[in-house]
Coordinates of C-alpha atoms in Angstrom, one line a residue:
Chain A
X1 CA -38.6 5.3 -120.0
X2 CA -39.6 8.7 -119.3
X3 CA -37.6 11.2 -117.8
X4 CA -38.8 11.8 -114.0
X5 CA -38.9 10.2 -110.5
X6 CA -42.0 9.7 -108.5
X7 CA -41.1 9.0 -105.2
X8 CA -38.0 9.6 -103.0
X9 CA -38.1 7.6 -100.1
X10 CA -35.6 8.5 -97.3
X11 CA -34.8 5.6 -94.5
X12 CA -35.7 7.3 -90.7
X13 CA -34.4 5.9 -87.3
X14 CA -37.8 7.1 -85.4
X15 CA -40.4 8.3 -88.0
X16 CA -42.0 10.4 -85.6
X17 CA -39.3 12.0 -85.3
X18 CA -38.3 12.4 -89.0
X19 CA -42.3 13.5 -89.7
X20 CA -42.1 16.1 -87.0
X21 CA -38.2 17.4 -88.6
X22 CA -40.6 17.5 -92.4
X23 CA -43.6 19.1 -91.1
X24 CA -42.4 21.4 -88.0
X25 CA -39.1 22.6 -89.6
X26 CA -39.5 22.2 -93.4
X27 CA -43.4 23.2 -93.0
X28 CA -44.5 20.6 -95.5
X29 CA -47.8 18.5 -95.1
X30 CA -48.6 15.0 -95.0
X31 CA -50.5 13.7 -97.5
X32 CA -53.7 11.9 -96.4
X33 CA -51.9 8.4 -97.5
X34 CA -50.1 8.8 -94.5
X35 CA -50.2 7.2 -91.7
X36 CA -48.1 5.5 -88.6
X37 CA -46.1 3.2 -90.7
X38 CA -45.1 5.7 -93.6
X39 CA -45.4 9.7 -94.7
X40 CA -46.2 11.1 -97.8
X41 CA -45.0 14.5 -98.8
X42 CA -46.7 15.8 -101.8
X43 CA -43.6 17.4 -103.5
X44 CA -43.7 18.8 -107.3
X45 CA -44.7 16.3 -109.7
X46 CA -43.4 13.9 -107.0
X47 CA -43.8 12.0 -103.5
X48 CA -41.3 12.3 -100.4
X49 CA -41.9 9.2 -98.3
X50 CA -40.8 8.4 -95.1
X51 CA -40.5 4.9 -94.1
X52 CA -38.6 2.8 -91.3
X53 CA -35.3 2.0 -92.6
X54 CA -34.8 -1.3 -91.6
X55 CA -38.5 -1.6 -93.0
X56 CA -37.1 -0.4 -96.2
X57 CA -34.2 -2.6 -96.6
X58 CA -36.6 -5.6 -95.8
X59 CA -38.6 -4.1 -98.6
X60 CA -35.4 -3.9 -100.9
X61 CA -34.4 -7.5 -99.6
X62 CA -31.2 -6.5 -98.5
X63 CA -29.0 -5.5 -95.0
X64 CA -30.0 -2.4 -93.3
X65 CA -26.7 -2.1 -91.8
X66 CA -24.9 1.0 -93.3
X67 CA -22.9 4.0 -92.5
X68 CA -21.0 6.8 -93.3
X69 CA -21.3 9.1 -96.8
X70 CA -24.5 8.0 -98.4
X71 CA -23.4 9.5 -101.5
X72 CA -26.5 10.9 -102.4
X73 CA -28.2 14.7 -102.0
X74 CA -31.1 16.4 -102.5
X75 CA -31.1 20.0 -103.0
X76 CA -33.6 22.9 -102.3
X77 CA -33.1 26.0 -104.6
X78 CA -34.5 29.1 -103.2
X79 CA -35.9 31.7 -105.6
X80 CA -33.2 34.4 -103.9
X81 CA -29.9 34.8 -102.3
X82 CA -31.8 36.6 -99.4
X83 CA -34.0 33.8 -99.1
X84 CA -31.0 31.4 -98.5
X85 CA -29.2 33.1 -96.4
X86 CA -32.5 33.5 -94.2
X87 CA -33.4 30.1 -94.4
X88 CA -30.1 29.4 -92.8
X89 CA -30.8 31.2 -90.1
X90 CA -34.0 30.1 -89.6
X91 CA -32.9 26.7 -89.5
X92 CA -30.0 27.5 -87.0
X93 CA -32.4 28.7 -84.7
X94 CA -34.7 25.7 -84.9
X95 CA -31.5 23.3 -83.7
X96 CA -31.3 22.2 -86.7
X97 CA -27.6 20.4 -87.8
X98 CA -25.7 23.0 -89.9
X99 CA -23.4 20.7 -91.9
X100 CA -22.0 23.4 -94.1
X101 CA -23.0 27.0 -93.3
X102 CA -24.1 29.1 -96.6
X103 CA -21.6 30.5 -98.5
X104 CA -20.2 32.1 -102.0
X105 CA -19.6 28.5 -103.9
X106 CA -17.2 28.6 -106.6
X107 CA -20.2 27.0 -109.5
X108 CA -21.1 31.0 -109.2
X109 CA -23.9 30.4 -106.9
X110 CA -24.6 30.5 -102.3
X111 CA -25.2 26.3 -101.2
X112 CA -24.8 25.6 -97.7
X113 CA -25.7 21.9 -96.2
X114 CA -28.0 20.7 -93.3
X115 CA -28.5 17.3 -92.1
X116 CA -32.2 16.1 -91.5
X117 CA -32.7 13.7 -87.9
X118 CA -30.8 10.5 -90.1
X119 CA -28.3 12.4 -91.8
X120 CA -29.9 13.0 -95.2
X121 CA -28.2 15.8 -96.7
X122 CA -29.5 19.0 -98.2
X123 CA -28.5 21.4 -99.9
X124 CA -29.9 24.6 -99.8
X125 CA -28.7 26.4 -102.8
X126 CA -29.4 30.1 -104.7
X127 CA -28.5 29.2 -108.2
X128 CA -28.4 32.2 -110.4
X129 CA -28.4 29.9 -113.4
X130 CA -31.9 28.2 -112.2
X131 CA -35.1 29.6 -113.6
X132 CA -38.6 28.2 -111.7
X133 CA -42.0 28.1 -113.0
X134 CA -44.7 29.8 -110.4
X135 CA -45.2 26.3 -109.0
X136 CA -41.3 26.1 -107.9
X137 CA -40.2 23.7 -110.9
X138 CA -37.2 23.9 -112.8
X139 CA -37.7 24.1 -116.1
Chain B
X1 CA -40.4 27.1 -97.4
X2 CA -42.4 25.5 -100.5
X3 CA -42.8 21.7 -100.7
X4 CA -41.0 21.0 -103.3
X5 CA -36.8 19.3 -104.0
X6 CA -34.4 20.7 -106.8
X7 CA -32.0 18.5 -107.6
X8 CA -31.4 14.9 -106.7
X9 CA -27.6 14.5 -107.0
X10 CA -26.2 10.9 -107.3
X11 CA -22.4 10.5 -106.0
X12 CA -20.8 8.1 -108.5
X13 CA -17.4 6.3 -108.8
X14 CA -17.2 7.0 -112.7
X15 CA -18.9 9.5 -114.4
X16 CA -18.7 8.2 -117.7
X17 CA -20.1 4.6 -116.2
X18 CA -22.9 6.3 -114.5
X19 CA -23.6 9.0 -117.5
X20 CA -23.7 5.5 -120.2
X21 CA -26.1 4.0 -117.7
X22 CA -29.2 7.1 -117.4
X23 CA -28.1 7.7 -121.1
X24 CA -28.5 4.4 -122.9
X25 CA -30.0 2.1 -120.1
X26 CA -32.6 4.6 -118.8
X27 CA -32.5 6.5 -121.9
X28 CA -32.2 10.3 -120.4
X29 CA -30.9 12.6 -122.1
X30 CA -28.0 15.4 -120.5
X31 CA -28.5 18.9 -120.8
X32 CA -26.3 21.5 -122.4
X33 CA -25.4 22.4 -118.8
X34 CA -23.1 19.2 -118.4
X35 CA -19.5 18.6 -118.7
X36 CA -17.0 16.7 -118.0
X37 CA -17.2 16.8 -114.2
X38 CA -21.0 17.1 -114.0
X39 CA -24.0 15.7 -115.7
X40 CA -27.4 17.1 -115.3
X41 CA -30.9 15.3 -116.5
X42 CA -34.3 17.2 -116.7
X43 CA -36.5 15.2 -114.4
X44 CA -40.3 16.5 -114.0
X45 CA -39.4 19.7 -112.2
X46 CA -36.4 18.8 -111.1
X47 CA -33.1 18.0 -112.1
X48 CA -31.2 14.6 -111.4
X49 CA -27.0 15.2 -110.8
X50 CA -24.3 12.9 -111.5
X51 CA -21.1 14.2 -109.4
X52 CA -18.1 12.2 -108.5
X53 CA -18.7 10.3 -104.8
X54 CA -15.3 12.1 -103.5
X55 CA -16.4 15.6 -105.0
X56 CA -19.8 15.3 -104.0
X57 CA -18.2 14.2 -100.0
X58 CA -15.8 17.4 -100.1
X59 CA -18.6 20.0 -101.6
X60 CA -20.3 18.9 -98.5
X61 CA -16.9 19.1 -96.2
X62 CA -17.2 15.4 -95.1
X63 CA -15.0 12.1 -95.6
X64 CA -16.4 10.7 -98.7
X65 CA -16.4 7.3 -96.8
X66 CA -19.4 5.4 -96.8
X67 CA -20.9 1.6 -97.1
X68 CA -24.0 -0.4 -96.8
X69 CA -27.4 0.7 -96.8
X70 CA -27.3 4.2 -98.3
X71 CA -31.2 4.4 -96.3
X72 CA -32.9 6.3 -99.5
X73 CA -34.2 4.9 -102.5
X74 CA -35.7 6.5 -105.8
X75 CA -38.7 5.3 -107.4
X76 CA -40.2 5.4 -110.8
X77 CA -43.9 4.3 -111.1
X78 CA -45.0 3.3 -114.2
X79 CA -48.6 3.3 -116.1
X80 CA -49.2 -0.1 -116.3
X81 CA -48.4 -3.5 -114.6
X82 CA -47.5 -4.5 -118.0
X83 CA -45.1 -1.9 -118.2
X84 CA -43.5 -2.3 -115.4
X85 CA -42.7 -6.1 -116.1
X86 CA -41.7 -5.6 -119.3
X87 CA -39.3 -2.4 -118.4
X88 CA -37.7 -4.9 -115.7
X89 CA -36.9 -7.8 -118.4
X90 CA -35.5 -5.3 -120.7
X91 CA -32.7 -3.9 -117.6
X92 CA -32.1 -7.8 -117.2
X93 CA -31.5 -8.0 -120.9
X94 CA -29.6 -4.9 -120.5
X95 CA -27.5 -6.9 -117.7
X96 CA -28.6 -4.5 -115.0
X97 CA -28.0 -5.7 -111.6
X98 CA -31.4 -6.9 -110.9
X99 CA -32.1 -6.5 -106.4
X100 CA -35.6 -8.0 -106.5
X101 CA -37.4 -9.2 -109.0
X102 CA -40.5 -7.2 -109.7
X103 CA -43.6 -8.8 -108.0
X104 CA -46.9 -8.6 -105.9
X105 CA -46.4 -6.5 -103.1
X106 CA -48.6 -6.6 -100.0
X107 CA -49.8 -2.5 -100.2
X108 CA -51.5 -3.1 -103.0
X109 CA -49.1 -2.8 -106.0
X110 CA -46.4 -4.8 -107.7
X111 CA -42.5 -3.8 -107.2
X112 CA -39.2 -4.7 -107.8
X113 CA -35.8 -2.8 -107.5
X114 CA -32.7 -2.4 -109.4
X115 CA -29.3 -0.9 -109.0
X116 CA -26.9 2.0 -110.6
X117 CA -23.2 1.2 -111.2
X118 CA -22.8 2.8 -108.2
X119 CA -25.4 0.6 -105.4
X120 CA -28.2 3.7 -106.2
X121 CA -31.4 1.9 -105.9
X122 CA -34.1 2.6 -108.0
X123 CA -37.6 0.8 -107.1
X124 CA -39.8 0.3 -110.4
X125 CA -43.2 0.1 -109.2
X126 CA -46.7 0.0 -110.7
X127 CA -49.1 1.6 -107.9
X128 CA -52.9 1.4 -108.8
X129 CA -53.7 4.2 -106.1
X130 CA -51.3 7.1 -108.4
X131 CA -52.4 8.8 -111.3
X132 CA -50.3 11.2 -113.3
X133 CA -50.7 13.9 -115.1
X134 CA -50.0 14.2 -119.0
X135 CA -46.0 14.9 -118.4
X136 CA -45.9 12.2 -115.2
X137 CA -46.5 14.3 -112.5
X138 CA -47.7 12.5 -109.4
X139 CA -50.4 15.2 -108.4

């Protein structure tokens, strides 16, 4: 089994909504695959999908009935400390849910947390200890 | 803001569970980076995280309580239909917790989904529409 993950597929409430929160506030682009059933975000070396979640625990073949901590992140390293701090910002001023603002994190690095439409966390993060290729991966 | 995710961090109950199950079920390999509170993988230009649920929950400055549906899964497509059926009867072997069994799927592909010691799903799908590149990149 190689090491990597092709797709990451978050659960949405209203996909419209969750596409809109991807493309309008992220800035990312849906893939021709997509269309009004499911999203594809052509990420590095990966997919982001977004798909109905009651949709995707029929898929599954289990209860879509679930709440609280999730217990599961994703995070978005930015290539500067400026850069996070400004992304904050820019995120604050676009309404978007500020779970943790950015902040001096005891790991050495900045992380801060927002919350996309359904609650998926991210982590924005300036990691001095991350090194990226010119395509954004971490090597 | 580049389309593109970092890290994929995976709250756990037991690190040393979860670390023996990416380690010697999945095979991965941690990097010099982990310890004894933190494990870190090297995914296709990303990394996956193991962090303790309760940790993770208080880096984020929420309750750490959570059940059901988590609403995300991770996916792993593999080269071949062959492959994929074949990986699937090796986790049963393995006496990994087996959600749905993999099979013909109505978009096109065959799929079936498995589960971390912790309820993290992981779908194993063979999709005839992907191609990768050399080092698995979805492109």
């Amino acid at each position: 089994m190689e090491s990597r993950v092709s797709i990451i597929t978050l659960g949405v409430a209203d996909l419209e909504v969750s596409s809109s929160f991807y493309e309008n506030i992220f800035g990312w682009q849906a893939t021709g695959a997509s269309n009004d059933n499911v999203k594809f975000y052509q990420l590095n070396g990966m997919m982001l999908s977004l798909y109905p979640k009651a949709k995707l625990a029929e898929d599954v073949g289990i209860d879509h009935e679930g709440s609280g901590f999730k217990a599961i992140t994703l995070a978005y390293c930015t290539r500067s400390e400026e850069e996070l701090y400004k992304m904050m910002e820019r995120f604050r001023a676009n309404g978007v849910t500020i779970v943790k603002d950015a902040q001096k994190v005891f790991w050495g690095g900045h992380s801060g947390y927002i919350a996309d439409p359904d609650g998926h966390l991210w982590e924005l993060a300036y990691n001095p200890y991350v090194s990226f290729d010119k395509n954004g991966n971490i090597a």
